[in-house]
Coordinates of C-alpha atoms and ligand atoms in Angstrom, one line a residue:
M1 CA 102.4 70.9 80.0
T2 CA 104.7 72.2 77.6
L3 CA 108.1 73.4 79.4
A4 CA 110.4 75.9 77.3
V5 CA 113.9 75.9 78.0
E6 CA 115.6 79.1 76.9
T7 CA 119.5 79.7 76.7
Y8 CA 120.8 83.4 76.8
P9 CA 124.5 84.5 76.2
T10 CA 124.8 86.3 79.6
L11 CA 123.5 86.3 83.4
R12 CA 122.3 89.6 82.9
E13 CA 120.1 88.9 79.8
A14 CA 118.9 85.6 81.4
A15 CA 118.2 87.8 84.5
Q16 CA 116.0 90.2 82.3
A17 CA 114.2 87.0 80.9
L18 CA 113.1 85.8 84.3
G19 CA 109.4 86.4 85.0
D20 CA 107.0 84.6 87.4
R21 CA 106.4 81.5 85.8
A22 CA 110.1 80.9 84.9
R23 CA 113.2 79.4 87.0
Y24 CA 116.5 79.7 86.3
L25 CA 118.7 76.3 86.0
G26 CA 121.8 76.1 88.2
G27 CA 122.9 72.5 88.6
G28 CA 119.7 71.4 88.4
T29 CA 119.7 69.0 91.3
L30 CA 116.5 70.3 93.0
L31 CA 114.9 72.0 89.5
M32 CA 115.0 69.1 87.6
R33 CA 113.5 67.1 90.5
A34 CA 110.7 69.4 90.4
V35 CA 110.3 69.3 86.4
N36 CA 110.1 65.1 87.0
Y37 CA 107.6 65.4 89.8
G38 CA 105.3 67.7 87.4
D39 CA 105.6 71.1 89.4
Q40 CA 103.4 73.3 87.7
S41 CA 104.2 76.6 89.3
F42 CA 106.8 77.4 86.2
D43 CA 106.7 76.8 82.4
R44 CA 110.0 78.2 81.2
I45 CA 113.6 77.4 82.1
V46 CA 116.0 80.0 81.7
R47 CA 119.8 79.1 81.3
S48 CA 122.9 81.2 80.5
R49 CA 126.3 80.1 78.6
E50 CA 127.8 82.6 81.2
V51 CA 128.6 79.9 84.1
D52 CA 131.2 80.9 86.7
R53 CA 132.8 78.6 88.5
T54 CA 135.9 80.2 89.6
V55 CA 137.1 80.7 93.1
R56 CA 139.3 83.9 93.4
S57 CA 140.9 86.1 96.1
E58 CA 139.5 89.5 96.2
G59 CA 140.7 92.0 98.8
Q60 CA 140.0 90.6 102.1
G61 CA 137.6 88.0 100.8
I62 CA 137.5 85.1 98.4
R63 CA 134.7 85.6 95.6
I64 CA 133.1 82.3 94.5
G65 CA 131.3 82.0 91.1
A66 CA 127.5 81.2 91.8
G67 CA 128.1 78.3 89.3
A68 CA 131.0 76.8 91.3
T69 CA 129.7 73.3 92.4
M70 CA 130.3 71.7 95.9
A71 CA 133.3 69.7 94.2
D72 CA 134.8 72.9 93.3
V73 CA 134.7 74.0 96.6
L74 CA 136.2 71.0 97.7
A75 CA 139.2 71.7 94.9
S76 CA 139.9 74.9 96.1
R77 CA 142.7 75.5 98.6
D78 CA 141.3 79.0 99.4
L79 CA 138.0 77.8 100.6
I80 CA 139.6 75.1 102.8
A81 CA 137.5 76.8 105.8
L82 CA 134.4 75.6 103.7
H83 CA 135.6 72.0 102.9
S84 CA 133.9 70.6 106.0
V85 CA 130.5 72.1 104.5
A86 CA 130.6 71.4 101.0
R87 CA 131.9 67.8 101.8
I88 CA 128.3 67.1 103.5
V89 CA 126.0 68.2 100.8
G90 CA 124.6 65.1 99.3
G91 CA 126.8 62.4 98.0
P92 CA 129.6 62.6 95.1
A93 CA 127.0 62.7 92.4
V94 CA 124.9 65.8 94.0
R95 CA 128.1 67.7 94.8
N96 CA 129.3 67.5 91.4
M97 CA 126.2 69.2 90.3
A98 CA 124.9 71.1 93.3
T99 CA 125.8 74.8 92.8
V100 CA 126.8 77.4 95.6
G101 CA 124.2 79.7 93.9
G102 CA 121.7 76.9 93.6
N103 CA 122.1 76.2 97.7
L104 CA 121.1 79.9 98.5
F105 CA 117.6 79.1 97.2
A106 CA 117.2 75.4 98.7
A107 CA 114.6 75.3 101.1
S108 CA 114.7 73.8 104.4
P109 CA 115.9 71.2 105.3
Y110 CA 118.5 71.9 102.4
G111 CA 120.8 75.2 102.2
D112 CA 123.5 73.8 104.6
F113 CA 126.1 75.9 102.6
A114 CA 123.9 79.1 102.8
T115 CA 124.0 78.5 106.6
A116 CA 127.9 78.6 106.5
L117 CA 127.5 81.8 104.6
L118 CA 125.5 83.7 106.6
A119 CA 127.6 82.9 109.8
L120 CA 130.5 84.2 107.7
D121 CA 128.6 87.3 106.7
A122 CA 129.3 86.6 103.0
T123 CA 128.1 89.2 100.5
V124 CA 126.0 88.2 97.5
Q125 CA 126.4 89.9 94.0
M126 CA 123.3 89.7 91.8
A127 CA 123.7 89.7 87.8
D128 CA 122.1 92.9 87.7
G129 CA 125.2 94.4 89.8
Q130 CA 123.5 94.7 93.0
N131 CA 125.3 93.5 96.4
L132 CA 123.4 92.3 99.4
P133 CA 124.6 91.0 102.5
M134 CA 123.7 87.4 103.1
E135 CA 121.0 88.3 105.8
S136 CA 119.1 90.8 103.7
F137 CA 119.4 88.5 100.8
L138 CA 117.9 85.5 102.7
S139 CA 115.2 87.7 104.2
G140 CA 114.0 88.8 100.8
R141 CA 114.7 85.5 99.0
A142 CA 110.9 84.6 98.7
R143 CA 110.2 87.7 96.5
M144 CA 113.8 87.4 94.8
R145 CA 113.5 87.4 90.9
G146 CA 117.0 87.9 90.0
I147 CA 120.2 85.8 89.2
V148 CA 123.0 85.3 91.5
A149 CA 126.1 85.9 90.0
S150 CA 128.8 85.3 92.8
V151 CA 129.4 85.4 96.9
T152 CA 132.1 87.0 98.5
V153 CA 133.3 85.3 101.8
P154 CA 135.6 87.2 104.3
R155 CA 138.5 85.6 105.2
V156 CA 138.3 84.0 108.9
G157 CA 141.7 83.1 111.3
E158 CA 142.3 79.8 111.8
G159 CA 140.1 77.7 114.2
E160 CA 137.4 80.6 113.8
F161 CA 134.9 79.1 111.6
R162 CA 132.9 75.8 113.0
F163 CA 130.5 73.9 111.1
A164 CA 128.2 71.0 112.0
K165 CA 125.1 69.0 110.3
V166 CA 123.0 66.8 112.5
S167 CA 121.5 64.3 110.5
R168 CA 119.6 61.0 111.0
I169 CA 121.3 59.0 108.3
K170 CA 125.1 59.3 107.9
P171 CA 127.0 60.1 105.8
K172 CA 124.2 61.2 103.3
G173 CA 121.0 62.0 105.0
V174 CA 119.6 65.8 104.8
S175 CA 120.1 67.9 107.9
M176 CA 117.7 67.7 110.8
M177 CA 119.6 71.0 111.9
S178 CA 122.7 72.9 110.8
L179 CA 124.8 75.1 112.7
A180 CA 127.7 77.4 111.9
A181 CA 129.7 79.9 113.9
V182 CA 132.2 82.3 113.5
L183 CA 134.3 83.1 116.6
P184 CA 136.8 85.7 116.3
G185 CA 139.0 85.7 119.5
V186 CA 138.9 82.3 120.2
G187 CA 142.6 81.8 120.4
S188 CA 142.9 84.7 122.8
G189 CA 140.4 83.3 125.2
R190 CA 137.9 86.1 124.9
L191 CA 135.5 86.1 122.0
G192 CA 134.5 89.2 120.0
D193 CA 131.8 89.7 117.6
V194 CA 130.4 86.1 117.3
R195 CA 128.0 85.1 114.5
I196 CA 126.0 82.1 114.7
A197 CA 123.6 80.5 112.3
F198 CA 121.2 77.6 112.2
G199 CA 119.8 76.0 109.4
T200 CA 116.1 74.4 109.5
M201 CA 115.4 76.4 112.7
G202 CA 113.3 79.0 110.0
P203 CA 112.0 79.3 106.7
T204 CA 115.5 80.3 105.6
P205 CA 118.9 79.8 107.8
L206 CA 118.8 82.4 110.6
R207 CA 121.2 84.2 112.9
A208 CA 121.0 83.3 116.8
K209 CA 121.2 86.9 117.9
A210 CA 120.7 86.6 121.4
A211 CA 123.1 83.7 121.6
E212 CA 125.7 85.6 119.9
Q213 CA 125.2 88.8 122.3
A214 CA 125.4 86.5 125.1
L215 CA 128.9 85.3 123.9
R216 CA 130.4 88.4 123.3
G217 CA 133.4 88.8 125.7
R218 CA 133.1 85.5 127.2
G219 CA 135.4 82.5 127.1
L220 CA 134.7 79.0 125.6
T221 CA 134.1 77.5 129.0
D222 CA 130.9 75.2 130.1
A223 CA 130.1 78.0 132.7
E224 CA 130.5 81.0 130.6
I225 CA 128.5 79.6 127.3
E226 CA 125.6 78.6 129.6
P227 CA 123.7 81.9 129.2
A228 CA 124.1 81.7 125.2
L229 CA 122.4 78.3 125.5
K230 CA 119.7 79.3 127.2
V231 CA 118.8 82.0 124.8
C232 CA 120.1 80.2 121.4
C233 CA 116.3 79.4 120.2
D234 CA 115.1 83.0 120.7
G235 CA 113.9 84.5 117.4
L236 CA 114.1 81.3 115.7
Q237 CA 111.2 79.6 114.1
P238 CA 112.1 75.6 114.0
A239 CA 110.5 73.6 111.1
D240 CA 108.2 71.0 112.4
D241 CA 108.4 68.3 109.7
E242 CA 109.0 64.8 108.9
L243 CA 112.6 64.6 110.3
A244 CA 111.7 66.4 113.6
T245 CA 109.2 68.3 115.7
E246 CA 109.6 71.9 116.4
W247 CA 109.4 71.0 120.2
Y248 CA 112.4 68.3 119.6
R249 CA 114.4 70.9 117.5
R250 CA 114.3 73.4 120.6
E251 CA 115.2 70.7 122.9
V252 CA 118.4 69.5 121.2
A253 CA 119.6 73.0 119.6
P254 CA 121.4 74.1 122.8
V255 CA 123.2 70.4 123.0
H256 CA 124.4 70.9 119.3
L257 CA 125.5 74.2 119.8
K258 CA 127.4 73.3 123.2
R259 CA 129.1 70.6 121.1
L260 CA 130.0 73.0 118.5
L261 CA 131.5 75.5 120.7
L262 CA 133.5 73.3 123.0
G263 CA 134.7 71.2 119.6
G264 CA 133.2 68.0 120.6
R265 CA 133.5 68.2 124.2
R266 CA 130.4 67.3 126.3
Ligands
FAD301 C1 119.7 63.6 96.9 C2 120.0 65.0 97.2 C3 120.7 65.3 98.3 C4 120.8 66.6 98.9 N1 121.4 66.7 100.0 C5 121.6 68.1 100.2 C6 122.3 68.5 101.5 O1 122.9 67.5 102.2 N2 122.6 69.9 101.9 C7 122.1 70.8 101.0 O2 122.3 72.0 101.6 N3 121.4 70.7 99.9 C8 121.3 69.2 99.4 N4 120.6 68.9 98.4 C9 119.8 70.2 97.8 C10 120.5 70.8 96.4 O3 121.3 69.5 95.9 C11 121.4 71.6 97.0 O4 121.2 72.6 97.9 C12 122.1 72.3 95.8 O5 123.4 73.2 96.0 C13 121.3 73.3 94.8 O6 121.9 73.7 93.9 P1 121.6 73.4 92.4 O7 122.6 74.2 91.6 O8 121.6 72.2 91.9 O9 120.2 74.4 92.2 P2 119.3 73.9 90.9 O10 118.3 72.6 91.1 O11 119.6 74.5 89.8 O12 118.0 75.3 91.5 C14 117.5 75.4 92.9 C15 116.8 76.7 92.9 O13 117.6 77.7 93.0 C16 117.3 78.6 91.5 N5 118.7 78.9 91.3 C17 119.9 77.9 91.1 N6 120.9 79.0 90.9 C18 120.8 80.3 90.9 C19 121.1 81.4 90.8 N7 122.5 81.5 90.5 N8 120.9 82.5 90.7 C20 119.1 82.5 91.2 N9 118.7 81.4 91.2 C21 119.6 80.2 91.3 C22 116.9 77.9 90.5 O14 116.0 78.8 89.9 C23 115.8 77.0 91.5 O15 114.6 77.7 92.0 C24 120.3 67.7 98.1 C25 119.6 67.4 96.8 C26 119.6 66.1 96.6 C27 118.9 65.9 95.1

């Protein structure tokens, strides 16, 4: 099968050129693997010369160009809260190529950065000018035909964002599960509008809404988080794959959420 590679001057033109049998090329860590494995689902690769790798402050948020790599994230002082996430994506070679835009499309067990962005309530800017909340973007991802231009992440207070990746092989193994939480009010002892997201617990990263609700107005003590732990898998559809069964993921999710919330205390 022949594979055509088309390069367009702008992202918008590249987006217009996409069709059912075309894929946009980000860093290529997954797409080129698919090419090498002979994936027959596409026969055109679409690129653009407009690759935005910048990170800049914008109002209350930080805008990250979709072409920024995990290494770019790690080089940004503005994105210090997200360093713990970028640092665990693959090894150094992968982090030098893997883009933020590409991570939004990476299927389970990948998508650790997308899990963090979901908890952070990021907004996705598409090349055609549309703005989508991360949650809507993810729920429509399977039907998505556009190109992501950038992502805007709200700023969080010190200590309010937490992330954990659980993998069987350290440090470079893929996620058996990833978890991210934004805990407004954590410094005052009473939590506000908490957001919790899990990776590998559904076809895309998903929020644990029942647990979020159960944590509102509570403190971070063993007794006060117990109700949230009991319902943390409600509404989730854990993957059942070679890394872990669905049953196992349901069993260990409360354990890992507890560790995340209590900052490593058991
Ligand atoms: C050895 C190895 C280890 C890995 N470890 C991890 C890990 O620990 N955690 C993790 O989360 N991921 C991991 N990955 C997966 C992958 O590297 C990352 O998810 C990466 O961020 C994907 O980005 P990319 O730019 O390379 O995507 P590409 O391979 O270029 O593209 C992947 C998909 O996203 C689409 N796409 C890319 N950019 C855009 C855009 N801007 N707009 C629209 N569509 C786009 C492509 O069309 C394609 O369908 C690993 C991969 C490898 C090979």
